[in-house]
Tab-separated table of C-alpha atoms and ligand atoms in Angstrom:
chain	number	residue	atom	x	y	z
A	1	MET	CA	-0.288	0.105	0.015
A	2	ARG	CA	1.360	3.483	-1.068
A	3	LYS	CA	2.159	5.588	2.223
A	4	LEU	CA	1.159	9.226	2.339
A	5	GLU	CA	3.732	11.408	2.270
A	6	GLY	CA	4.006	15.698	1.669
A	7	ARG	CA	0.448	17.530	1.107
A	8	LEU	CA	-2.835	16.092	1.361
A	9	VAL	CA	-6.706	18.183	1.154
A	10	ILE	CA	-8.579	17.777	4.258
A	11	ALA	CA	-11.896	16.613	2.638
A	12	THR	CA	-14.319	19.138	4.649
A	13	HIS	CA	-16.227	22.441	4.134
A	14	ASN	CA	-17.411	22.409	8.581
A	15	ALA	CA	-14.617	23.865	10.808
A	16	GLY	CA	-15.373	21.298	13.779
A	17	LYS	CA	-14.651	19.001	11.407
A	18	LEU	CA	-11.747	20.674	9.965
A	19	TRP	CA	-10.755	21.981	13.519
A	20	GLU	CA	-10.468	17.336	14.808
A	21	MET	CA	-8.968	15.727	11.352
A	22	ARG	CA	-5.789	18.598	11.918
A	23	ASP	CA	-5.475	17.984	15.125
A	24	LEU	CA	-5.642	14.531	14.541
A	25	LEU	CA	-2.632	14.411	11.404
A	26	ALA	CA	-0.974	16.941	13.445
A	27	PRO	CA	1.612	14.222	14.209
A	28	HIS	CA	2.440	13.002	11.137
A	29	GLY	CA	3.977	15.616	8.852
A	30	LEU	CA	2.083	15.956	6.549
A	31	ASP	CA	1.414	18.965	4.870
A	32	ALA	CA	-2.535	19.041	5.246
A	33	VAL	CA	-4.641	21.976	3.606
A	34	SER	CA	-8.735	21.877	4.003
A	35	ALA	CA	-10.598	22.009	1.138
A	36	GLY	CA	-12.206	25.674	1.875
A	37	ASP	CA	-8.493	26.994	1.347
A	38	LEU	CA	-7.988	26.203	-1.670
A	39	GLY	CA	-11.089	26.971	-3.174
A	40	LEU	CA	-13.036	23.740	-3.425
A	41	ALA	CA	-16.280	23.726	-4.803
A	42	GLU	CA	-19.073	21.576	-1.881
A	43	PRO	CA	-20.376	18.133	-2.640
A	44	GLU	CA	-23.125	17.358	-3.145
A	45	GLU	CA	-24.289	14.766	-0.717
A	46	THR	CA	-26.227	12.467	-3.307
A	47	GLY	CA	-25.128	8.807	-1.575
A	48	GLU	CA	-27.060	6.640	0.656
A	49	THR	CA	-25.128	6.053	3.438
A	50	PHE	CA	-21.863	7.014	4.997
A	51	HIS	CA	-19.302	4.902	3.228
A	52	ALA	CA	-21.459	6.455	-0.465
A	53	ASN	CA	-21.161	10.406	0.561
A	54	ALA	CA	-17.348	9.964	2.268
A	55	GLU	CA	-15.927	8.045	-1.101
A	56	LEU	CA	-17.665	11.347	-3.326
A	57	LYS	CA	-16.235	14.228	-1.634
A	58	ALA	CA	-12.904	12.787	-0.579
A	59	LEU	CA	-12.537	12.131	-4.723
A	60	ALA	CA	-14.150	15.700	-6.200
A	61	ALA	CA	-11.629	16.619	-3.622
A	62	ALA	CA	-9.138	14.674	-5.135
A	63	GLN	CA	-9.516	15.213	-8.674
A	64	ALA	CA	-10.359	18.524	-7.963
A	65	ALA	CA	-6.384	19.073	-6.575
A	66	GLY	CA	-4.897	16.539	-7.624
A	67	LEU	CA	-3.405	15.535	-4.290
A	68	PRO	CA	-4.560	13.085	-2.493
A	69	ALA	CA	-7.809	13.651	-0.613
A	70	LEU	CA	-9.290	13.055	3.365
A	71	ALA	CA	-12.963	13.116	3.876
A	72	ASP	CA	-14.757	12.512	6.521
A	73	ASP	CA	-18.892	11.547	6.317
A	74	SER	CA	-20.585	11.278	9.666
A	75	GLY	CA	-23.947	10.926	11.670
A	76	LEU	CA	-24.980	10.260	14.734
A	77	CYS	CA	-27.314	8.160	14.801
A	78	VAL	CA	-30.147	6.956	17.183
A	79	GLU	CA	-31.874	3.777	18.213
A	80	GLY	CA	-35.038	4.443	19.768
A	81	LEU	CA	-35.893	6.641	15.171
A	82	GLY	CA	-34.277	3.869	13.616
A	83	GLY	CA	-31.191	5.280	13.192
A	84	ALA	CA	-31.630	9.135	12.881
A	85	PRO	CA	-29.993	11.433	11.964
A	86	GLY	CA	-27.721	9.944	10.565
A	87	ILE	CA	-26.380	10.589	7.393
A	88	TYR	CA	-28.667	13.420	7.851
A	89	SER	CA	-27.342	14.548	10.675
A	90	ALA	CA	-26.524	18.311	9.138
A	91	ARG	CA	-29.337	18.585	7.443
A	92	TRP	CA	-31.581	18.207	10.123
A	93	ALA	CA	-30.051	21.170	11.686
A	94	GLU	CA	-30.763	23.169	8.272
A	95	VAL	CA	-32.892	25.964	9.328
A	96	ALA	CA	-33.832	26.148	5.712
A	97	PRO	CA	-33.366	24.009	2.784
A	98	GLY	CA	-28.973	23.610	2.594
A	99	GLY	CA	-29.903	27.084	4.551
A	100	PRO	CA	-27.260	27.784	7.325
A	101	ARG	CA	-27.630	25.049	10.593
A	102	ASP	CA	-29.229	25.646	13.793
A	103	PHE	CA	-27.550	22.870	15.893
A	104	ALA	CA	-30.286	23.789	19.143
A	105	ALA	CA	-32.520	23.309	17.506
A	106	ALA	CA	-32.424	19.930	16.060
A	107	MET	CA	-30.732	19.006	19.106
A	108	GLU	CA	-34.301	19.855	20.442
A	109	LYS	CA	-36.036	18.441	17.951
A	110	LEU	CA	-34.519	14.872	18.465
A	111	GLU	CA	-35.882	16.009	22.193
A	112	THR	CA	-39.500	15.824	20.711
A	113	ALA	CA	-39.331	13.878	18.352
A	114	LEU	CA	-38.338	11.554	21.363
A	115	THR	CA	-40.670	12.207	23.417
A	116	GLU	CA	-43.270	12.046	20.014
A	117	ILE	CA	-43.349	8.216	20.303
A	118	GLY	CA	-43.244	8.544	23.833
A	119	ALA	CA	-39.024	7.000	23.976
A	120	THR	CA	-37.623	7.513	27.835
A	121	PRO	CA	-34.038	7.602	28.500
A	122	PRO	CA	-31.935	5.992	28.660
A	123	PHE	CA	-31.821	7.406	25.183
A	124	ALA	CA	-29.093	5.596	23.031
A	125	ALA	CA	-27.489	6.777	20.282
A	126	HIS	CA	-23.894	6.263	18.650
A	127	PHE	CA	-22.004	8.293	16.591
A	128	VAL	CA	-20.328	7.277	13.216
A	129	SER	CA	-17.350	8.519	11.384
A	130	VAL	CA	-15.981	6.845	8.133
A	131	MET	CA	-13.015	8.967	6.272
A	132	THR	CA	-12.324	8.063	3.100
A	133	LEU	CA	-8.695	8.861	1.152
A	134	ALA	CA	-8.816	8.883	-2.423
A	135	TRP	CA	-6.069	8.947	-4.508
A	136	PRO	CA	-6.603	11.929	-8.021
A	137	ASP	CA	-6.230	8.433	-9.879
A	138	GLY	CA	-9.963	7.805	-8.306
A	139	THR	CA	-8.040	4.653	-6.000
A	140	VAL	CA	-10.588	4.924	-2.813
A	141	GLU	CA	-9.780	3.501	1.624
A	142	SER	CA	-12.312	3.654	3.480
A	143	PHE	CA	-12.564	3.535	7.227
A	144	GLU	CA	-15.411	2.959	10.341
A	145	GLY	CA	-14.757	4.273	13.314
A	146	LYS	CA	-18.146	4.188	15.732
A	147	VAL	CA	-19.147	5.389	19.456
A	148	PHE	CA	-21.745	4.438	21.521
A	149	GLY	CA	-23.828	6.006	24.058
A	150	THR	CA	-27.091	7.971	25.238
A	151	LEU	CA	-28.277	10.871	24.287
A	152	VAL	CA	-29.800	13.589	27.854
A	153	PHE	CA	-31.528	16.659	27.667
A	154	PRO	CA	-31.527	19.516	28.375
A	155	PRO	CA	-27.452	19.856	26.271
A	156	ARG	CA	-24.420	20.543	28.308
A	157	GLY	CA	-21.474	21.794	27.769
A	158	MET	CA	-20.485	24.871	25.163
A	159	LEU	CA	-16.732	22.402	23.909
A	160	GLY	CA	-16.972	20.492	20.452
A	161	PHE	CA	-18.899	21.108	17.542
A	162	GLY	CA	-23.195	20.283	16.731
A	163	TYR	CA	-24.196	17.358	18.223
A	164	ASP	CA	-21.409	17.172	21.011
A	165	PRO	CA	-23.633	18.140	24.179
A	166	ILE	CA	-26.533	15.632	24.181
A	167	PHE	CA	-23.630	12.377	23.347
A	168	LEU	CA	-22.568	10.846	27.364
A	169	PRO	CA	-19.874	8.317	25.752
A	170	GLU	CA	-21.126	4.294	27.305
A	171	GLY	CA	-19.356	3.951	31.131
A	172	LEU	CA	-18.557	8.307	31.393
A	173	THR	CA	-20.105	11.267	32.978
A	174	ARG	CA	-19.251	14.205	30.726
A	175	THR	CA	-21.363	15.077	27.601
A	176	PHE	CA	-18.510	15.635	23.751
A	177	GLY	CA	-19.806	19.501	25.016
A	178	GLU	CA	-18.424	19.531	28.369
A	179	MET	CA	-14.530	17.583	27.355
A	180	MET	CA	-11.887	19.388	25.570
A	181	ALA	CA	-11.107	18.878	22.867
A	182	ALA	CA	-7.589	15.826	23.601
A	183	GLU	CA	-10.055	14.279	25.805
A	184	LYS	CA	-12.661	13.899	22.288
A	185	GLN	CA	-10.017	13.234	20.347
A	186	ALA	CA	-6.918	11.362	22.591
A	187	ILE	CA	-5.609	8.626	20.856
A	188	PRO	CA	-3.432	6.214	23.797
A	189	ALA	CA	-0.138	5.392	22.304
A	190	ASP	CA	-0.479	2.241	23.554
A	191	GLY	CA	-2.774	1.254	20.573
A	192	SER	CA	-5.630	0.742	22.549
A	193	PRO	CA	-9.144	2.395	20.866
A	194	ALA	CA	-9.667	6.175	21.387
A	195	LEU	CA	-12.366	7.858	22.370
A	196	SER	CA	-14.548	9.419	19.458
A	197	HIS	CA	-15.949	7.573	15.893
A	198	ARG	CA	-13.928	10.771	14.255
A	199	ALA	CA	-9.847	8.801	16.030
A	200	ARG	CA	-11.653	5.326	16.135
A	201	ALA	CA	-11.637	5.957	11.936
A	202	PHE	CA	-9.049	7.834	11.858
A	203	GLN	CA	-6.821	5.098	13.329
A	204	ALA	CA	-8.012	2.303	11.180
A	205	PHE	CA	-6.727	5.382	8.340
A	206	ALA	CA	-3.285	5.958	10.146
A	207	ARG	CA	-2.536	2.190	10.889
A	208	ALA	CA	-2.462	1.857	6.402
A	209	TYR	CA	-1.155	4.823	5.743
A	210	LEU	CA	0.933	6.653	7.931
B	1	ITT	P1	-18.093	18.114	5.067
B	1	ITT	O1	-19.132	16.948	4.322
B	1	ITT	O2	-17.861	19.193	4.299
B	1	ITT	O3	-16.931	17.426	5.464
B	1	ITT	P2	-20.584	18.157	7.351
B	1	ITT	O4	-20.647	19.327	7.408
B	1	ITT	O5	-21.530	18.008	5.779
B	1	ITT	O6	-19.326	18.569	6.370
B	1	ITT	P3	-21.824	15.723	7.226
B	1	ITT	O7	-22.909	15.414	5.881
B	1	ITT	O8	-20.689	14.310	7.563
B	1	ITT	O9	-20.928	16.611	7.080
B	1	ITT	O10	-22.246	16.055	8.715
B	1	ITT	C1	-22.329	15.330	9.042
B	1	ITT	C2	-22.922	16.332	10.884
B	1	ITT	O11	-22.827	15.082	11.887
B	1	ITT	C3	-22.119	17.073	11.431
B	1	ITT	O12	-22.476	18.481	11.035
B	1	ITT	C4	-21.958	16.963	12.900
B	1	ITT	O13	-23.655	18.130	12.493
B	1	ITT	C5	-22.160	16.062	13.214
B	1	ITT	N1	-21.720	15.275	13.463
B	1	ITT	C6	-20.453	14.600	12.817
B	1	ITT	N2	-19.514	14.301	13.802
B	1	ITT	C7	-19.975	15.155	15.479
B	1	ITT	C8	-19.058	15.022	16.400
B	1	ITT	O14	-18.278	14.488	16.777
B	1	ITT	N3	-19.665	15.932	16.682
B	1	ITT	C9	-20.601	16.235	16.655
B	1	ITT	N4	-21.116	16.105	15.716
B	1	ITT	C10	-21.223	15.928	14.996
């Protein structure tokens, strides 16, 4: 397998993800440049799975930039809601289709949806991240990470992004919104699994390419 060296595009337009992916890549000495810095267009997410959307975003960036590109497609899956919002996690937060996102409203909407079906705590949920590395020649490879936990209402903590304030990882007492990035994202030196879905996907990617 080709090892990754030199320039790499971080194929996301999400500031929270970009921050986390930069942090994860930082120790590896790559020249990471974001899709936004390169002025790359945001492709439409027409896939029906995390894998399909991660691949289309990575491929679009790799081909437009002529560089290897790493994309992430991720979301929050609530077991009591049949896995929703899942691949629609970002779209759930849109104030109008394609418009700005309001995650406080999206988290309230989740609470309402759970109340409407008569669900009672604990509300089981998991985060998924699929990271895809694409090369300009069209080769792609994907890596998946998940973290299981429960949802808490009202949201707790101002750290992180997106749905972090309602997600309580299994066995812990603080939500992702109450954790410093260094804790959510940490890559254990002994090779044991990281905490977050994105860090777990990254561990698999790093084992293959870094
Ligand atoms: P790109 O496609 O440009 O990467 P996006 O925000 O559109 O950005 P997704 O389609 O993958 O990305 O949407 C995933 C949504 O799931 C994202 O907007 C977050 O709200 C949420 N999400 C994913 N990972 C998360 C995390 O670690 N913490 C909180 N929310 C997360």
